[in-house]
Coordinates of C-alpha atoms and ligand atoms in Angstrom, one line a residue:
M1 CA -10.6 -10.2 -30.5
L2 CA -9.1 -12.9 -28.4
S3 CA -11.4 -15.9 -28.3
F4 CA -12.4 -17.4 -25.1
I5 CA -10.8 -20.7 -26.0
T6 CA -7.4 -18.8 -26.7
L7 CA -7.7 -16.9 -23.5
L8 CA -8.5 -20.1 -21.6
S9 CA -5.4 -21.9 -23.2
L10 CA -3.3 -18.8 -22.2
V11 CA -4.5 -19.0 -18.7
G12 CA -4.0 -22.8 -18.7
S13 CA -0.4 -22.6 -19.9
G14 CA 0.3 -19.8 -17.5
L15 CA -0.7 -22.1 -14.7
A16 CA 1.1 -25.1 -16.0
V17 CA 4.5 -23.3 -16.4
R18 CA 5.7 -23.4 -12.8
P19 CA 3.8 -24.8 -9.8
F20 CA 4.9 -23.2 -6.6
L21 CA 7.5 -25.2 -4.8
G22 CA 7.6 -24.3 -1.1
S23 CA 10.9 -26.0 -1.1
A24 CA 12.5 -27.6 -4.1
D25 CA 12.6 -31.5 -4.3
T26 CA 16.3 -32.2 -3.4
G27 CA 15.6 -35.7 -2.4
I28 CA 14.9 -35.4 1.4
E29 CA 11.8 -37.7 1.1
L30 CA 13.9 -40.5 -0.3
A31 CA 16.5 -40.1 2.3
L32 CA 14.5 -39.2 5.4
G33 CA 10.9 -40.0 4.4
S34 CA 10.7 -43.1 6.7
T35 CA 11.3 -41.0 9.9
A36 CA 8.4 -41.1 12.2
N37 CA 6.6 -37.7 12.4
D38 CA 7.2 -37.6 16.2
S39 CA 10.9 -38.1 16.0
L40 CA 13.7 -35.7 14.7
P41 CA 16.0 -37.1 12.1
D42 CA 19.7 -37.1 13.2
L43 CA 21.0 -33.5 12.8
K44 CA 24.0 -34.9 10.7
N45 CA 21.5 -35.8 7.9
I46 CA 20.4 -32.1 7.6
V47 CA 22.1 -30.6 4.6
G48 CA 20.5 -27.2 4.2
L49 CA 18.1 -24.7 5.7
P50 CA 15.0 -26.0 3.8
D51 CA 15.5 -29.4 5.6
F52 CA 14.7 -27.8 8.9
E53 CA 11.3 -26.8 7.5
W54 CA 10.6 -30.3 6.2
V55 CA 11.3 -31.6 9.7
A56 CA 9.1 -29.0 11.5
E57 CA 6.2 -29.6 9.2
R58 CA 6.1 -33.2 10.4
Y59 CA 7.1 -32.7 13.9
L60 CA 5.3 -29.7 15.2
N61 CA 1.6 -29.8 15.9
A62 CA -0.9 -27.8 13.9
T63 CA -1.0 -24.8 16.1
R64 CA 2.8 -24.3 16.3
W65 CA 3.5 -25.2 12.6
S66 CA 0.8 -22.7 11.6
F67 CA 2.1 -19.9 13.7
F68 CA 5.6 -20.1 12.2
R69 CA 4.5 -20.9 8.6
T70 CA 1.7 -18.5 8.1
G71 CA 1.7 -15.6 5.7
A72 CA -0.9 -12.9 5.2
G73 CA -4.1 -13.3 3.0
G74 CA -3.7 -15.9 0.3
E75 CA 0.2 -15.8 0.9
W76 CA 1.1 -14.4 -2.4
S77 CA 4.0 -12.5 -0.8
Y78 CA 5.1 -15.5 1.3
R79 CA 5.5 -17.4 -2.1
N80 CA 6.9 -14.5 -4.0
N81 CA 9.6 -14.0 -1.3
L82 CA 10.9 -17.7 -1.9
E83 CA 10.4 -17.5 -5.7
S84 CA 11.8 -14.1 -6.6
Y85 CA 15.4 -15.4 -6.0
G86 CA 14.7 -17.7 -8.9
R87 CA 14.1 -14.9 -11.2
L88 CA 17.6 -13.5 -11.0
R89 CA 20.6 -15.0 -12.7
F90 CA 24.2 -14.9 -11.8
R91 CA 27.1 -13.9 -14.0
P92 CA 30.0 -15.9 -12.5
R93 CA 33.6 -15.1 -13.4
V94 CA 36.2 -17.8 -13.8
L95 CA 39.9 -18.4 -13.4
T96 CA 40.3 -15.9 -10.6
D97 CA 42.1 -16.1 -7.1
I98 CA 39.4 -17.2 -4.7
T99 CA 41.8 -18.6 -2.0
R100 CA 40.8 -16.1 0.5
V101 CA 36.9 -16.2 0.1
E102 CA 36.4 -17.9 3.5
A103 CA 38.5 -15.3 5.3
S104 CA 36.5 -12.5 3.7
L105 CA 33.3 -13.4 5.2
N106 CA 33.7 -11.2 8.3
T107 CA 31.1 -8.3 8.2
T108 CA 31.1 -5.1 10.3
L109 CA 27.3 -4.0 11.3
F110 CA 26.7 -0.9 13.3
G111 CA 30.4 -0.7 14.2
H112 CA 30.7 -4.5 15.4
T113 CA 32.3 -7.3 13.5
F114 CA 30.5 -10.6 13.0
S115 CA 31.5 -13.8 11.1
A116 CA 29.3 -13.4 8.0
P117 CA 27.0 -11.1 6.2
F118 CA 24.2 -13.1 7.6
F119 CA 22.1 -12.5 10.8
M120 CA 19.2 -13.9 12.7
S121 CA 16.0 -12.0 12.3
P122 CA 13.6 -11.4 15.2
F123 CA 10.8 -13.8 15.8
G124 CA 8.4 -14.3 18.7
R125 CA 7.3 -17.4 20.5
A126 CA 10.5 -19.3 20.0
E127 CA 9.1 -21.6 22.8
F128 CA 6.9 -23.2 20.1
S129 CA 9.9 -25.1 18.9
H130 CA 12.1 -25.6 22.0
P131 CA 11.4 -25.0 25.7
D132 CA 14.7 -23.0 25.9
A133 CA 13.4 -20.7 23.3
E134 CA 15.6 -17.6 22.6
L135 CA 18.3 -18.9 24.9
N136 CA 19.3 -21.3 22.1
L137 CA 19.2 -18.6 19.5
V138 CA 21.5 -16.2 21.5
R139 CA 23.9 -18.9 22.5
G140 CA 24.1 -20.2 19.0
A141 CA 24.7 -16.7 17.6
A142 CA 27.5 -16.3 20.2
E143 CA 29.2 -19.5 19.2
E144 CA 29.2 -18.7 15.5
N145 CA 29.8 -15.0 16.0
I146 CA 26.6 -14.0 14.2
L147 CA 24.2 -11.1 14.9
Y148 CA 21.0 -12.1 16.8
I149 CA 18.1 -9.7 16.9
A150 CA 15.8 -10.6 19.7
S151 CA 12.1 -10.0 19.2
M152 CA 10.4 -7.6 21.8
H153 CA 7.7 -10.4 22.0
A154 CA 10.2 -13.2 22.8
S155 CA 9.1 -16.2 25.0
K156 CA 11.9 -15.5 27.4
T157 CA 12.3 -12.2 29.2
L158 CA 15.0 -9.7 28.1
D159 CA 16.8 -10.4 31.4
E160 CA 16.8 -14.2 30.7
I161 CA 18.2 -13.6 27.2
S162 CA 20.7 -11.3 28.5
A163 CA 21.9 -13.7 31.1
A164 CA 22.4 -16.2 28.2
K165 CA 24.7 -13.9 26.4
A166 CA 28.5 -14.7 26.0
P167 CA 30.8 -11.9 27.5
G168 CA 30.8 -9.0 25.1
Q169 CA 28.3 -10.5 22.8
V170 CA 26.7 -7.9 20.6
T171 CA 22.9 -8.3 20.0
G172 CA 20.2 -6.3 18.3
H173 CA 16.7 -5.7 19.6
Q174 CA 13.5 -5.4 17.9
F175 CA 10.9 -2.7 19.0
Y176 CA 7.3 -2.2 18.3
N177 CA 5.8 1.2 19.4
E178 CA 2.9 -0.2 21.5
G179 CA 3.1 1.7 24.7
T180 CA 3.6 5.2 26.0
D181 CA 6.8 7.1 25.8
A182 CA 7.7 6.0 29.3
D183 CA 7.2 2.3 28.3
T184 CA 9.4 2.9 25.2
L185 CA 12.1 4.6 27.4
A186 CA 12.0 1.7 29.9
Y187 CA 12.4 -0.8 27.1
F188 CA 15.4 1.1 25.6
K189 CA 17.0 1.3 28.9
Q190 CA 16.6 -2.3 29.4
V191 CA 18.1 -3.1 26.0
E192 CA 21.1 -0.9 26.8
A193 CA 21.5 -2.6 30.2
A194 CA 21.3 -5.9 28.4
G195 CA 24.3 -4.8 26.3
G196 CA 22.2 -4.4 23.1
K197 CA 23.9 -2.3 20.5
A198 CA 21.1 -1.6 18.0
I199 CA 17.4 -1.1 18.0
F200 CA 15.4 -2.4 15.0
F201 CA 12.1 -0.5 14.9
T202 CA 9.5 -2.5 13.1
V203 CA 7.5 -0.2 10.8
D204 CA 5.6 -2.6 8.6
S205 CA 2.9 -3.4 11.1
A206 CA 0.6 -0.5 11.5
G207 CA -2.3 -2.9 11.5
D208 CA -2.6 -6.5 12.3
G209 CA -1.5 -9.0 9.7
N210 CA -4.4 -10.7 7.9
R211 CA -3.3 -14.3 8.6
H212 CA -5.9 -16.9 7.5
R213 CA -3.6 -19.9 8.1
A214 CA -2.8 -18.8 11.8
A215 CA -6.3 -17.6 12.5
R216 CA -7.6 -21.2 12.3
W217 CA -5.5 -22.0 15.4
N218 CA -5.9 -18.6 17.2
V219 CA -2.1 -17.8 16.8
T220 CA -2.1 -14.7 14.6
S221 CA -0.1 -11.7 15.6
V222 CA 1.7 -11.5 18.9
D223 CA 1.1 -7.8 18.8
S224 CA -2.3 -6.6 18.0
G225 CA -4.3 -3.5 17.3
Y226 CA -3.4 -0.4 15.2
T227 CA -0.3 1.4 16.0
Y228 CA 0.4 5.1 15.2
A229 CA 3.9 6.3 14.4
T230 CA 5.3 8.8 11.8
W231 CA 8.8 9.9 10.7
D232 CA 8.6 12.7 13.3
Y233 CA 8.1 9.9 16.0
Y234 CA 11.1 8.1 14.5
K235 CA 13.2 11.2 15.0
H236 CA 11.8 11.7 18.4
L237 CA 13.0 8.2 19.4
G238 CA 16.4 9.4 19.1
N239 CA 16.0 11.4 22.2
L240 CA 15.2 8.3 24.2
T241 CA 18.5 6.3 23.4
S242 CA 21.9 6.8 22.0
L243 CA 21.7 3.4 20.3
P244 CA 21.3 3.4 16.4
I245 CA 17.5 2.9 15.5
I246 CA 17.1 1.1 12.2
P247 CA 13.6 1.1 10.7
K248 CA 12.6 -2.5 9.8
G249 CA 10.1 -3.1 7.1
I250 CA 11.1 -0.6 4.4
Q251 CA 9.4 -1.6 1.1
T252 CA 9.8 1.4 -1.3
V253 CA 12.5 3.7 -2.6
E254 CA 10.6 6.7 -1.3
D255 CA 10.7 5.4 2.3
A256 CA 14.3 4.4 2.0
K257 CA 15.0 8.2 1.1
L258 CA 12.8 9.4 4.0
A259 CA 14.8 7.2 6.3
V260 CA 18.1 8.8 5.0
A261 CA 16.5 12.3 5.5
A262 CA 15.4 11.4 9.0
G263 CA 19.0 10.5 9.9
A264 CA 18.7 6.7 10.1
P265 CA 22.0 5.0 10.2
G266 CA 20.5 2.0 8.4
I267 CA 17.3 0.5 6.9
F268 CA 16.0 -3.0 7.0
I269 CA 14.2 -4.0 3.8
S270 CA 11.6 -6.5 4.9
N271 CA 7.9 -7.4 4.3
H272 CA 7.8 -9.3 7.7
G273 CA 8.1 -12.7 6.0
G274 CA 4.9 -11.9 4.0
R275 CA 3.0 -11.9 7.3
Q276 CA 1.6 -8.4 7.3
L277 CA 0.3 -7.1 3.9
D278 CA -0.1 -9.5 1.1
F279 CA 1.0 -8.5 -2.5
V280 CA 3.9 -6.4 -1.3
P281 CA 7.3 -7.0 -3.1
S282 CA 10.0 -9.2 -2.0
A283 CA 13.2 -7.8 -0.5
L284 CA 15.0 -8.5 -3.8
E285 CA 12.5 -6.4 -5.7
V286 CA 12.7 -3.6 -3.3
A287 CA 16.5 -3.7 -3.4
L288 CA 16.3 -3.5 -7.1
E289 CA 14.0 -0.5 -6.9
I290 CA 16.4 1.2 -4.6
Y291 CA 19.4 0.3 -6.9
E292 CA 17.6 1.7 -10.0
E293 CA 16.4 4.8 -8.5
A294 CA 18.6 5.8 -5.5
P295 CA 21.7 3.6 -5.7
E296 CA 23.7 6.0 -3.5
I297 CA 21.6 4.9 -0.4
F298 CA 23.7 1.6 -0.4
Q299 CA 26.8 3.7 0.2
Q300 CA 25.2 6.3 2.5
I301 CA 23.7 3.9 5.2
E302 CA 23.8 0.2 6.0
V303 CA 21.0 -1.8 4.2
Y304 CA 19.8 -5.0 5.8
A305 CA 17.1 -7.3 4.2
D306 CA 15.2 -10.5 4.8
G307 CA 12.4 -12.7 3.5
G308 CA 12.6 -16.1 2.0
V309 CA 16.3 -16.5 2.3
R310 CA 17.1 -20.2 2.3
Y311 CA 20.4 -20.5 0.4
G312 CA 23.8 -18.8 0.4
S313 CA 23.0 -17.8 -3.2
D314 CA 20.0 -15.8 -2.0
V315 CA 22.3 -13.8 0.3
L316 CA 24.7 -13.2 -2.5
K317 CA 22.0 -11.8 -4.9
L318 CA 20.9 -9.3 -2.4
M319 CA 24.5 -8.3 -1.6
A320 CA 25.0 -7.8 -5.4
L321 CA 22.7 -5.0 -5.3
G322 CA 24.4 -3.4 -2.3
V323 CA 22.7 -5.0 0.7
K324 CA 25.2 -5.3 3.6
A325 CA 23.8 -8.1 5.5
V326 CA 20.9 -10.6 5.0
G327 CA 18.7 -12.3 7.6
A328 CA 16.3 -15.2 7.9
A329 CA 13.7 -16.2 10.6
R330 CA 11.7 -19.2 9.9
P331 CA 14.7 -21.5 9.2
L332 CA 16.1 -20.6 12.6
A333 CA 12.6 -21.1 14.3
F334 CA 12.7 -24.6 12.7
A335 CA 16.4 -25.4 13.5
N336 CA 15.6 -24.6 17.1
L337 CA 13.8 -28.1 17.2
Y338 CA 17.3 -29.3 17.7
G339 CA 18.1 -26.6 20.4
V340 CA 21.5 -24.8 20.2
E341 CA 23.1 -27.5 18.1
G342 CA 20.5 -27.0 15.5
I343 CA 21.0 -23.3 15.5
K344 CA 24.8 -23.7 15.2
K345 CA 24.4 -26.2 12.3
A346 CA 22.0 -23.7 10.4
L347 CA 24.5 -20.8 10.8
Q348 CA 27.4 -23.0 9.7
L349 CA 25.5 -24.3 6.6
V350 CA 24.6 -20.7 5.5
K351 CA 28.2 -19.4 6.0
H352 CA 29.6 -22.5 4.1
E353 CA 27.1 -22.0 1.3
I354 CA 28.0 -18.2 1.0
A355 CA 31.7 -19.1 0.7
I356 CA 31.5 -21.9 -1.8
D357 CA 28.9 -20.0 -3.9
A358 CA 31.0 -16.9 -3.9
A359 CA 34.0 -19.0 -4.9
N360 CA 32.1 -20.4 -7.8
M361 CA 31.4 -16.9 -8.9
G362 CA 35.0 -16.0 -9.0
L363 CA 35.0 -13.7 -5.9
G364 CA 38.1 -13.6 -3.8
D365 CA 36.3 -11.3 -1.4
V366 CA 32.7 -11.7 -0.9
H367 CA 32.3 -7.9 -0.2
Q368 CA 33.6 -7.2 -3.7
I369 CA 30.3 -8.5 -5.2
N370 CA 28.4 -5.9 -7.1
A371 CA 25.7 -5.8 -9.8
S372 CA 28.0 -6.9 -12.5
Y373 CA 27.7 -10.4 -10.9
I374 CA 24.0 -10.6 -11.6
K375 CA 22.0 -10.3 -14.9
L376 CA 19.7 -7.3 -14.8
N377 CA 17.0 -6.9 -17.4
N378 CA 16.5 -10.6 -17.8
P379 CA 13.5 -11.0 -20.2
T380 CA 12.2 -14.0 -18.3
W381 CA 11.3 -11.6 -15.5
N382 CA 8.1 -11.0 -17.4
G383 CA 7.6 -7.3 -16.6
W384 CA 8.8 -7.7 -13.0
Y385 CA 11.7 -5.6 -13.8
S386 CA 11.4 -3.0 -16.5
Ligands
FMN401 C1 7.2 -16.8 13.7 C2 7.6 -15.4 13.2 C3 7.5 -14.3 14.2 C4 7.9 -13.2 13.8 N1 8.0 -12.1 14.8 C5 8.6 -10.9 14.4 C6 8.6 -10.0 15.5 O1 8.3 -10.1 16.7 N2 9.2 -8.8 15.2 C7 9.5 -8.5 13.9 O2 10.0 -7.3 13.6 N3 9.4 -9.4 12.9 C8 9.0 -10.6 13.2 N4 8.9 -11.6 12.2 C9 9.4 -11.3 10.9 C10 10.8 -11.7 10.8 O3 11.7 -10.8 11.5 C11 11.4 -11.7 9.3 O4 11.3 -10.3 8.8 C12 10.9 -12.5 8.3 O5 10.2 -13.7 9.0 C13 11.8 -13.0 7.4 O6 11.3 -14.0 6.5 P1 11.7 -15.6 6.6 O7 10.9 -16.1 7.8 O8 11.1 -16.1 5.3 O9 13.2 -15.7 6.8 C14 8.5 -12.8 12.5 C15 8.5 -13.9 11.5 C16 8.1 -15.2 12.0 C17 8.2 -16.2 10.9
NAG402 C1 3.5 -36.8 8.8 O1 3.5 -35.4 8.5 C2 3.3 -35.3 7.1 C3 3.4 -33.7 6.7 O2 2.7 -32.8 7.7 C4 1.8 -35.7 6.8 O3 1.7 -35.5 5.3 C5 1.7 -37.2 7.1 O4 0.4 -37.5 7.0 C6 2.2 -37.4 8.6 N1 2.1 -38.9 8.8 C7 1.5 -39.3 10.0 C8 1.6 -40.8 10.1 O5 0.8 -38.7 10.8
NAG403 C1 -0.2 -27.9 20.2 O1 0.6 -28.0 21.5 C2 0.4 -26.9 22.3 C3 1.2 -27.1 23.6 O2 1.0 -28.3 24.1 C4 -1.1 -26.8 22.7 O3 -1.3 -25.6 23.5 C5 -1.9 -26.7 21.4 O4 -3.3 -26.7 21.7 C6 -1.6 -27.9 20.6 N1 -2.3 -27.7 19.2 C7 -2.9 -28.8 18.8 C8 -3.7 -28.5 17.5 O5 -3.0 -29.9 19.3
NAG404 C1 37.1 -12.0 11.8 O1 36.5 -11.4 13.0 C2 36.9 -12.1 14.1 C3 36.3 -11.5 15.4 O2 36.2 -10.1 15.3 C4 38.5 -12.0 14.3 O3 38.8 -12.7 15.4 C5 39.1 -12.6 13.0 O4 40.5 -12.5 13.0 C6 38.5 -12.0 11.8 N1 39.0 -12.7 10.6 C7 39.6 -12.1 9.5 C8 40.1 -12.9 8.5 O5 39.8 -11.0 9.6
NAG405 C1 -7.1 -17.0 21.5 O1 -6.0 -16.8 22.2 C2 -6.0 -15.9 23.2 C3 -4.7 -15.7 23.8 O2 -3.6 -15.8 22.9 C4 -7.1 -16.1 24.2 O3 -7.1 -14.9 25.0 C5 -8.4 -16.3 23.6 O4 -9.4 -16.6 24.4 C6 -8.3 -17.3 22.4 N1 -9.6 -17.4 21.6 C7 -10.2 -18.5 21.4 C8 -11.5 -18.5 20.5 O5 -9.8 -19.6 21.8
NAG406 C1 14.6 14.8 19.5 O1 13.4 14.8 18.9 C2 13.1 15.8 17.9 C3 11.6 15.7 17.5 O2 10.7 15.4 18.4 C4 14.0 15.6 16.8 O3 13.8 16.8 15.9 C5 15.4 15.6 17.3 O4 16.3 15.3 16.3 C6 15.6 14.5 18.3 N1 17.0 14.6 18.9 C7 17.8 13.5 18.8 C8 19.1 13.6 19.6 O5 17.5 12.5 18.2
NAG407 C1 32.2 -4.7 -10.1 O1 33.2 -5.3 -9.6 C2 34.1 -5.7 -10.8 C3 35.1 -6.7 -10.3 O2 35.8 -6.2 -9.0 C4 34.8 -4.5 -11.2 O3 35.6 -4.7 -12.4 C5 33.6 -3.6 -11.8 O4 34.2 -2.3 -12.1 C6 32.5 -3.3 -10.7 N1 31.5 -2.7 -11.2 C7 30.7 -1.7 -10.7 C8 29.5 -1.2 -11.4 O5 31.0 -1.3 -9.7

């Protein structure tokens, strides 16, 4: 029998192994720590996406910071989203021709070409970090030719967002089934009139997110109450628009298969940034489940993913399993403190990181990445991957 003391030491050592690092210490405190909390460090001193979060935590007031930062429950999924990338190792190849890696970043999503396999996930209340809110997001996306997916609960109206679009700019639009069919039809018509080319139907929010951090400041879900939808309803939506409708919030291989069976042109693996149900897997874990049990899905339809993406290497790990494009939300919400210049900088940083990391992996074409570039069955995953 295991003695209480042995058990205690096991528990103790387990805790001692790896404290959670919301973001790793890369020396920002040493470089920018003397900046007053009520002023923004010069944008030129921002070197990566996590830096925007460091700035936001100091600059935003408690209400606004807590709204963006919150996860559900004890925030295990929030932390796991960030940490799971650290459990997967690369298998870089050397002495290959990588001269065209930057030119290979272009990515075609639902028939439209963007400059990278990276996009801006939808998030509400962008006005919490900048008065121009989503206008900066859509303008930054246009300048960098990146897909922007506008939240249905944006601070600005769809008309205002639409008016800020560059000529011909392709956007995606997020949808919650909150109203009647007539409301939904009206929303889809508005999206079509605004030049939207895809609808991302959020399916991970049947109930409210249990958000303790946000509840303290009365800023929990933007949408509230229970919502009812089924795969039959998903199919029915196809009668209300000719745009592709991509279910956002797929978290199991079973639902990925049901999406294919329902005729979905794509799926979006997401746990809503860990803001809905705690103890759900990260996008990387779900992508692994699909890769193991139904890898053909990555060929059949376009697979999108997000959650905790902060580095170019995170993007590449998801792509290695077959994910077509990878998104982020909080880093853009925080970059928006700097307005459109901040959004552009964030997008440029991600693109550059994807390119240099791919080069260091020996990839001459980022889209050639596959599972041979990551180490599956790593024993340090400790039962996470069997
Ligand atoms: C402040 C905030 C608001 C969000 N609002 C929405 C929303 O309106 N609709 C939606 O589908 N997802 C929403 N999300 C989820 C994001 O689209 C995305 O799935 C998730 O945040 C990605 O994780 P990341 O923030 O770690 O990058 C929101 C996320 C945040 C952080
Ligand atoms: C600045 O913000 C940080 C992070 O929120 C906090 O720890 C610190 O106490 C703040 N400093 C001042 C002077 O308010
Ligand atoms: C933060 O600022 C907003 C806008 O001014 C305000 O509504 C909110 O009450 C503030 N929160 C705190 C904790 O001061
Ligand atoms: C990438 O796409 C853009 C916009 O469609 C296009 O102008 C550019 O030539 C493409 N680059 C390459 C290397 O194909
Ligand atoms: C919380 O915010 C909502 C609006 O978002 C408001 O209607 C409600 O009165 C607020 N509740 C409290 C306790 O302040
Ligand atoms: C219309 O809706 C029905 C279910 O209500 C569905 O079976 C059918 O596929 C839909 N048609 C289109 C074009 O999406
Ligand atoms: C992965 O890519 C490498 C390099 O292009 C190729 O040699 C290998 O056959 C591919 N493996 C799989 C499983 O597709």
